[in-house]
Coordinates of C-alpha atoms in Angstrom, one line a residue:
X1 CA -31.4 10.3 -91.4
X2 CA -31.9 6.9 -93.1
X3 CA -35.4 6.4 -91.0
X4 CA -37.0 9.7 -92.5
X5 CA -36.1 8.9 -95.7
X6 CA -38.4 5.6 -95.0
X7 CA -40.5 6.9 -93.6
X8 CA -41.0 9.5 -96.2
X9 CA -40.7 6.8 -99.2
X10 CA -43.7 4.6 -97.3
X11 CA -46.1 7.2 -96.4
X12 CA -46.4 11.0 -99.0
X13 CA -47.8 13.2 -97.2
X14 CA -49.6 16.0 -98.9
X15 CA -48.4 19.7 -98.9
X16 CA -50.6 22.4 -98.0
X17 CA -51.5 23.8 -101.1
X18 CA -52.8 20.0 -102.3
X19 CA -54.8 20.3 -99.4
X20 CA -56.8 23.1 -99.8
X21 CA -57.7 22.2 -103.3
X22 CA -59.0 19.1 -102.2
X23 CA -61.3 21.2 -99.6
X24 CA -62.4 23.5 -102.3
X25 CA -63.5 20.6 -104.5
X26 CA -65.7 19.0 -101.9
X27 CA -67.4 22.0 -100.8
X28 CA -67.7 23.0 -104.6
X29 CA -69.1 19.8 -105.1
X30 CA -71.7 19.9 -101.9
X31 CA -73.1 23.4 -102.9
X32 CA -73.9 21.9 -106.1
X33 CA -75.5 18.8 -104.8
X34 CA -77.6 20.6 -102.6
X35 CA -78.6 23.6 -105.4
X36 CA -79.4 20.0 -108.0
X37 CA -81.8 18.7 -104.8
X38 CA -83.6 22.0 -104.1
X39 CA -84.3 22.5 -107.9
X40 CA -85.5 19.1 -108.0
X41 CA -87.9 19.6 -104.9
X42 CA -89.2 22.2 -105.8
X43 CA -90.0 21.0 -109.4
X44 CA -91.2 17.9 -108.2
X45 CA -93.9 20.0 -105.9
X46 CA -94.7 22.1 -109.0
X47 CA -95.3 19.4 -111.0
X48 CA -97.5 17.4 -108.5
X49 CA -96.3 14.0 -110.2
X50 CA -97.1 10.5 -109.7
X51 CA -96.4 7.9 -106.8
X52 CA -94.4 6.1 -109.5
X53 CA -92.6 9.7 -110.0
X54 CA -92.1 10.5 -106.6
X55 CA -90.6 6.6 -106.0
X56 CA -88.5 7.5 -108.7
X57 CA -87.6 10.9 -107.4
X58 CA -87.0 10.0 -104.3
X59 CA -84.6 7.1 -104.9
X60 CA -82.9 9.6 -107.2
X61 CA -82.9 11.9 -103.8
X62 CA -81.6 8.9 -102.0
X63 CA -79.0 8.3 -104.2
X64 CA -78.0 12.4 -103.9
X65 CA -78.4 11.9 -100.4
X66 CA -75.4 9.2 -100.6
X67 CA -73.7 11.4 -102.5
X68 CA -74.0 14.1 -100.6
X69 CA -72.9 12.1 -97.2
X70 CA -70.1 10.7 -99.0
X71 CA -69.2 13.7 -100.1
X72 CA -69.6 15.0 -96.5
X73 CA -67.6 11.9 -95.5
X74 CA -64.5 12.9 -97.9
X75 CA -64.9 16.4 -96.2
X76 CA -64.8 15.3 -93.2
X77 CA -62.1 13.0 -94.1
X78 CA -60.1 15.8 -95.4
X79 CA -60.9 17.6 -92.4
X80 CA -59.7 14.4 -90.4
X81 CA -56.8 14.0 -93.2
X82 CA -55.6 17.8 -92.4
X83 CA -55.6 17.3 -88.6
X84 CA -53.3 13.6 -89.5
X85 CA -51.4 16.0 -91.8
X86 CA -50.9 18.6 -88.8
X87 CA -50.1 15.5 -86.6
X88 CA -48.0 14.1 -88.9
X89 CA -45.8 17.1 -89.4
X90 CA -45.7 17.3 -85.2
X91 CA -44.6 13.9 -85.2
X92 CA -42.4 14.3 -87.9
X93 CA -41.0 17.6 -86.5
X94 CA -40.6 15.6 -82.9
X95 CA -39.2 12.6 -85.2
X96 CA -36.8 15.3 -86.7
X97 CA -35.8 16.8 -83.4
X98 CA -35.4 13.3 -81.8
X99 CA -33.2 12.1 -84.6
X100 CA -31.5 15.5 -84.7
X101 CA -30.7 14.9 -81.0
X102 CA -29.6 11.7 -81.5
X103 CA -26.9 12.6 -84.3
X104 CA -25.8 15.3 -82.1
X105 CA -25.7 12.6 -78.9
X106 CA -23.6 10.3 -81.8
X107 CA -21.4 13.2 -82.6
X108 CA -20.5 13.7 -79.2
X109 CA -20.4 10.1 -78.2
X110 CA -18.4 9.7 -81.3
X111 CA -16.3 12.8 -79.7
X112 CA -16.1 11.1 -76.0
X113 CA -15.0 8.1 -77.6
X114 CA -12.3 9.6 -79.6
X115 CA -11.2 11.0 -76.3
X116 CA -11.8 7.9 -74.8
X117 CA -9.5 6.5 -77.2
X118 CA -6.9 9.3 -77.2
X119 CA -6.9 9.2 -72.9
X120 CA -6.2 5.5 -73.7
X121 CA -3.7 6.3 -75.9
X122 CA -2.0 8.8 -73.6
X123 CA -2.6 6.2 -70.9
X124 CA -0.8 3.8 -72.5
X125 CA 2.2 5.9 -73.3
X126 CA 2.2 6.8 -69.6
X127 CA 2.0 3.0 -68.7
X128 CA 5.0 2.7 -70.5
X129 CA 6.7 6.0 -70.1
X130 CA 6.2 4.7 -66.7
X131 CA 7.8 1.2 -67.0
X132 CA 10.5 2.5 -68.6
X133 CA 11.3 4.5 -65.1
X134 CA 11.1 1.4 -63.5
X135 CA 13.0 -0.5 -65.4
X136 CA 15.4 2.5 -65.7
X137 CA 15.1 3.2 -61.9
X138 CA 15.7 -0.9 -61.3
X139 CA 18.7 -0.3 -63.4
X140 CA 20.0 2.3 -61.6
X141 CA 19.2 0.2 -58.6
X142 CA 21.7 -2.6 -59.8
X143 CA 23.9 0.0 -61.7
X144 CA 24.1 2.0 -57.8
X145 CA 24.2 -1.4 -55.9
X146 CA 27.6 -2.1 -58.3
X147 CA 28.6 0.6 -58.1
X148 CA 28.4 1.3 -53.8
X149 CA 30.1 -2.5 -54.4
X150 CA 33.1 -0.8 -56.9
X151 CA 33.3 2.1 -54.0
X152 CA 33.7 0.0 -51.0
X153 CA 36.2 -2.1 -53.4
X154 CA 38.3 0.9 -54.0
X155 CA 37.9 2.2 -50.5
X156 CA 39.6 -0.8 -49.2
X157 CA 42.1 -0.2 -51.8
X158 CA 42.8 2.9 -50.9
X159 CA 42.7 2.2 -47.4
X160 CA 45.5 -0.5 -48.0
X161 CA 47.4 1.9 -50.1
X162 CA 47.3 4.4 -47.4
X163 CA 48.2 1.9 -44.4
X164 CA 51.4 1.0 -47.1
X165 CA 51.9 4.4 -47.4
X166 CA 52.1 5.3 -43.7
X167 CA 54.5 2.2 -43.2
X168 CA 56.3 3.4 -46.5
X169 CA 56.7 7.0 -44.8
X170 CA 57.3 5.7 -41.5
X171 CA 60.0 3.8 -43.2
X172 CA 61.6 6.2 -45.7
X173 CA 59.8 9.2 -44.1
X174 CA 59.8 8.9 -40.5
X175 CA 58.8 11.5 -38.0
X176 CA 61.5 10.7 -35.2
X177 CA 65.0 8.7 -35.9
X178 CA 63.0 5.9 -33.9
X179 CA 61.2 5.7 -36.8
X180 CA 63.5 5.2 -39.0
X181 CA 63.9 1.7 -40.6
X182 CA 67.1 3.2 -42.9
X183 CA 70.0 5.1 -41.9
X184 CA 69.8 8.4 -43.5
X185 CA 68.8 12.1 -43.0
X186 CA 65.1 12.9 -42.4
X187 CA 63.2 15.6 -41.0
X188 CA 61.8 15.6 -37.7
X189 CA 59.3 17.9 -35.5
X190 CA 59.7 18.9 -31.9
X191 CA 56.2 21.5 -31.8
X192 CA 56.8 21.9 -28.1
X193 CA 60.8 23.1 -28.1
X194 CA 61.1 24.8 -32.0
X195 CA 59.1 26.1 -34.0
X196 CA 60.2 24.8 -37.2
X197 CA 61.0 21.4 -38.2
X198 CA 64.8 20.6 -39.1
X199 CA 66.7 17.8 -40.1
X200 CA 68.6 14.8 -38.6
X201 CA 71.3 12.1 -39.2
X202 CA 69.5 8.5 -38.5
X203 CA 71.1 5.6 -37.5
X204 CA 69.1 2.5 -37.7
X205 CA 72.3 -0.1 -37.9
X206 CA 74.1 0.3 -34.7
X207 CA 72.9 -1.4 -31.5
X208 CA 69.4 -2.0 -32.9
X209 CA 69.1 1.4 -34.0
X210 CA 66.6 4.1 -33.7
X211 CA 69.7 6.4 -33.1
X212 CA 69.6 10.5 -33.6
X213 CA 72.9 11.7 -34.1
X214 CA 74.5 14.7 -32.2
X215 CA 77.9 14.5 -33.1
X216 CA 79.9 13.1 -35.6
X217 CA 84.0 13.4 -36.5
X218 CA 85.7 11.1 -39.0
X219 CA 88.0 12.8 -41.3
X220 CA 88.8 16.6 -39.9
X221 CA 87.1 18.4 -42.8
X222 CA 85.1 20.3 -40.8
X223 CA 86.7 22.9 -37.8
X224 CA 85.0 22.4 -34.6
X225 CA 87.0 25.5 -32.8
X226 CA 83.5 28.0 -32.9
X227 CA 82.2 30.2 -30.8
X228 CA 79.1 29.6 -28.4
X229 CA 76.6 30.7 -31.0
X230 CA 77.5 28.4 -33.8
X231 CA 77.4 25.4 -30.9
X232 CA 73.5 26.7 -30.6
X233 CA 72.4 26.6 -33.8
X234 CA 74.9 23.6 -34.9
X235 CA 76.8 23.3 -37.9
X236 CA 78.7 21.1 -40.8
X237 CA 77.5 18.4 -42.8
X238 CA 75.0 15.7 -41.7
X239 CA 76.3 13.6 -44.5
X240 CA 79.4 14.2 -43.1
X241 CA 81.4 15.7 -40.2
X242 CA 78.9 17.9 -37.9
X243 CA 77.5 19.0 -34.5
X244 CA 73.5 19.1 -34.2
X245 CA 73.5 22.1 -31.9
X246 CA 72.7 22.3 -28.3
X247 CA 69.3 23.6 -28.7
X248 CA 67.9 20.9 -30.5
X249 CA 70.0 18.2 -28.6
X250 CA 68.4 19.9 -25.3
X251 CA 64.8 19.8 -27.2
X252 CA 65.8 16.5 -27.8
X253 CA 66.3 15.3 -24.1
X254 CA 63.4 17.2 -22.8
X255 CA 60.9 16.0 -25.0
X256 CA 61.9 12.3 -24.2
X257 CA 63.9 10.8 -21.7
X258 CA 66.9 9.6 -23.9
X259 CA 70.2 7.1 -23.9
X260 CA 73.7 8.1 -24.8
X261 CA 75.3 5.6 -27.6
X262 CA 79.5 6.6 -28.2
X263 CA 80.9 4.9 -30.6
X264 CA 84.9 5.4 -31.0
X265 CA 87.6 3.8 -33.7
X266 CA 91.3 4.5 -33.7
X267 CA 93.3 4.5 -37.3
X268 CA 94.2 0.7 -36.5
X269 CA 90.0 0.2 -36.8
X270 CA 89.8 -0.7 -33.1
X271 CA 86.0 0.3 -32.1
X272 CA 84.9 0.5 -28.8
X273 CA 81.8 1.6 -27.3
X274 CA 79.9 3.5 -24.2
X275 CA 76.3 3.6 -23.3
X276 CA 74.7 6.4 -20.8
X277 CA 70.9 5.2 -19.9
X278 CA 69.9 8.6 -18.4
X279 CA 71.0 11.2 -20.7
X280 CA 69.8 15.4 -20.8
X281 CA 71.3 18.7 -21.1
X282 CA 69.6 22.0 -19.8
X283 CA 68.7 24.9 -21.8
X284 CA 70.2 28.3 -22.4
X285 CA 69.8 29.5 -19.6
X286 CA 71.7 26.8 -17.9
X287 CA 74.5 27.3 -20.0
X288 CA 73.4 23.8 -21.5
X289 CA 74.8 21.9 -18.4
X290 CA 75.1 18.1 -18.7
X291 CA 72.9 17.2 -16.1
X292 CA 72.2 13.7 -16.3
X293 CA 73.7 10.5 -17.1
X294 CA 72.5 7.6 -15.8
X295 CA 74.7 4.1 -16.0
X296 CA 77.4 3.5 -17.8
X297 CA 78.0 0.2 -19.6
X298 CA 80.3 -1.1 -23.0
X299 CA 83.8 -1.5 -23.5
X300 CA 85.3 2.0 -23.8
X301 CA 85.6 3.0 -20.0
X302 CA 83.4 5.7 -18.7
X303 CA 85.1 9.0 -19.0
X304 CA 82.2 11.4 -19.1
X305 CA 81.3 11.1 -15.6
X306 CA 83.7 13.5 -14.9
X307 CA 81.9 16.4 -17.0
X308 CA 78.5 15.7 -15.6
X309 CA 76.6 18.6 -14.1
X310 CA 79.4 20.8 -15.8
X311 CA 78.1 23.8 -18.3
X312 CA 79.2 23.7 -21.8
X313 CA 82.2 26.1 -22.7
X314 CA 83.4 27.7 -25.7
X315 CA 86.6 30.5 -26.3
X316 CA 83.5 32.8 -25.6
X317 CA 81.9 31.6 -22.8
X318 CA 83.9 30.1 -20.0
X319 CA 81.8 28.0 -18.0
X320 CA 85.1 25.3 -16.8
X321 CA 86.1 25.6 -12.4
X322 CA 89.3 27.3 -13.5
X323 CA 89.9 30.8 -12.7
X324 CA 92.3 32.3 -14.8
X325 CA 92.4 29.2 -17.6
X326 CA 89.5 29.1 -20.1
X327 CA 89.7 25.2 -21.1
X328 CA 88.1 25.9 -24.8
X329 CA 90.8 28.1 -25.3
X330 CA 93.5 25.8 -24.2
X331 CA 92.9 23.1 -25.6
X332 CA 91.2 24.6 -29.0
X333 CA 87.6 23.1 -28.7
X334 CA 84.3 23.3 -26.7
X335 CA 83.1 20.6 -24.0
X336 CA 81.5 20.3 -21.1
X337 CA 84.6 20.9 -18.8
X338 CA 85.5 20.8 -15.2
X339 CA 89.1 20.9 -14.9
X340 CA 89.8 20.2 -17.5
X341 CA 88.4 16.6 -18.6
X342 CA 89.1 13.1 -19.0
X343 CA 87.4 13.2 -22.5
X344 CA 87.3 15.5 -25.4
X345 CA 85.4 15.0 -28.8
X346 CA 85.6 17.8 -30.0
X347 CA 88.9 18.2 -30.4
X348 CA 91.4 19.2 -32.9
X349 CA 91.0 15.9 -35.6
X350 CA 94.6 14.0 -36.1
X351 CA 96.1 16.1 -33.3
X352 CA 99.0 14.0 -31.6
X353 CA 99.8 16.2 -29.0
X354 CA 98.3 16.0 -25.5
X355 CA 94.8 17.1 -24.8
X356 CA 94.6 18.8 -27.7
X357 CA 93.3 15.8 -30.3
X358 CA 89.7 13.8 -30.0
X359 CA 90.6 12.0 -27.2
X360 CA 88.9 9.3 -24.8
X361 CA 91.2 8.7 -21.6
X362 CA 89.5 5.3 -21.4
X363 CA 90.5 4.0 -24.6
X364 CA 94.1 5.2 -25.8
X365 CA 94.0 7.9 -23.7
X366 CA 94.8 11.9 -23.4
X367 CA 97.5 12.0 -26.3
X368 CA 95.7 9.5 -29.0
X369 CA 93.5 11.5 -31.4
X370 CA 90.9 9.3 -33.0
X371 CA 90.0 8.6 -36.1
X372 CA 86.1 8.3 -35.5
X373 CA 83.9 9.7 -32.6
X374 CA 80.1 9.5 -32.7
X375 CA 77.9 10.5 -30.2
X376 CA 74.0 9.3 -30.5
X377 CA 70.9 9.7 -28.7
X378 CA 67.2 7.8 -28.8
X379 CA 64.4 7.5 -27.1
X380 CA 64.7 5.3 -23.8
X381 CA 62.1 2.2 -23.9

């Protein structure tokens, strides 16, 4: 825009109107110079004049004659001028278009470039939208790194508080008396022999421990004169006076080959005791016979062997080598009898008459009721 206004500033061009007035004048102008010349002429020829005239005449004809060609010249200039004009109005109009071109090419180079400027723009906020997720994905990095570091730490917590708190069940929780580094009652599972899980007296003082207990009598609170199903299932007290029950004692010996441990203590607290390496019952079915033994060893005399591979009796099931005399009944308790026996735990506590009391022949014999019998079982190494 600022070149056409210099353009138009150095160089006015006429307007079409100017134009034409200029080309009326001249031709105006002509017709008159050539109507003066012919007059002239022709008077000059009328008048028949002088050489001095005619000189005269014809440098006045000359001079017409200049004017006339220079007024021939200015028409032809103004012809020459109207064909610039025309020119200069295509140039112009070409000028005009160029330029208009170019304004628009500024406007949308002006247009790209403010894209150009906004893409960088939105470039650069991508850049950094996308150093920020580095950064942010580096932290996480670090932040995952400590914390995979934090998870192993705790996992080898954990795996130290759960290897304490196997050894503290195994201690205060243990699966089998063997277990058991306390003497006390826990619960034990035999999957193979019953179905449920049932509890136990431990005893992990006596002879190194490890020991279940099947039978224990120290102060006559409980009756042991029962009938062949409450010898089964067991009964009293495991914090007390009780029988574990001949099912689970034969679940016991069948599950693991086990040892016998009897402990004994007269009222003057004499103890004495007798070990069995080899000992099992059999099952229901065989009327729970005591079928093994193994050696005997200790300091109470051996006076079991005699009931070995003899079937338990009760007052409801005689299972003794008598006939006519029910040994349960006789001697008011159950036991693995012959005929009758030369040992009897079972036995009416405090009892001072013969065979009738706790008795172990071997150690104050058939008439000496004890004060404390324990029989106990474990697992043979």
């Amino acid at each position: 825009m600022n070149l056409f206004l210099s353009f138009s500033n150095a160089t006015r061009i006429p307007k079409r109107n100017e134009t034409n007035l200029l080309q009326s004048t001249i031709n105006n102008q002509l017709s008159e110079l050539r109507g003066s010349l012919e007059r002239q002429i022709k008077d000059a020829l009328d008048m028949k004049p002088d050489i001095g005239f005619l000189k005269t005449a014809a440098q006045f004809l000359t001079g017409d004659i200049e004017s006339l060609r220079s007024l021939e010249k200015q028409k032809n200039d103004g012809v020459n001028m109207e064909s610039a004009i025309q020119q200069l109005r295509a140039d112009f109009q070409s000028l005009s278009g160029e330029l208009e071109k170019q304004k628009k090419d500024a406007i949308n180079n002006e247009a790209e470039l403010e894209k150009l400027k906004q893409d960088g723009i939105n470039s650069e906020v991508e850049i950094q939208l996308l150093k920020a997720m580095l950064e942010q994905q580096q932290k996480s990095e670090v932040d995952n790194q400590s914390l995979r570091a934090e998870l192993e730490r705790q996992r080898e917590i954990t795996d130290g508080l759960v290897k304490a708190l196997n050894k503290h069940n195994t201690w205060f929780n243990p699966s089998t008396c063997s277990e058991a580094k306390f003497s006390g009652i826990y619960e034990t599972v035999l999957p193979n022999f019953i179905s449920q899980p049932f509890k136990v007296a431990c005893d992990a003082l006596t002879h190194g421990g490890g020991w279940t207990v099947i039978l224990k009598r120290m102060d006559g609170r409980v009756n042991f004169y029962r009938n062949l199903t409450e010898y089964k299932t067991g009964f009293g007290d495991l914090d007390g006076e009780f029988f574990l029950g001949l099912d689970k004692i034969h679940a016991l010996t069948a599950e693991r080959k086990q040892e016998l441990l009897v402990v004994l203590e007269d009222f003057e607290g004499v103890e004495a005791f007798e070990s069995y390496d080899a000992f099992a019952i059999g099952n229901e079915n065989q009327q729970y016979v005591l079928h093994t033994l193994g050696k005997a060893n200790g300091s109470a005399g051996d006076s079991l062997r005699r009931q070995e591979g003899q079937k338990f009796t009760t007052y409801d099931r005689d299972n003794d080598m008598y006939d006519n005399v029910n040994c349960a009944y006789r001697f008011t308790a159950a036991w693995w009898y012959k005929s009758c026996y030369d040992s009897h735990l079972l036995g009416k506590y405090n009892e001072p008459t013969w065979g009738n009391g706790v008795n172990w022949d071997t150690f104050r014999g058939p008439s000496y009721s004890l004060k404390k019998a324990v029989m106990m079982i474990r697992p043979k190494k």
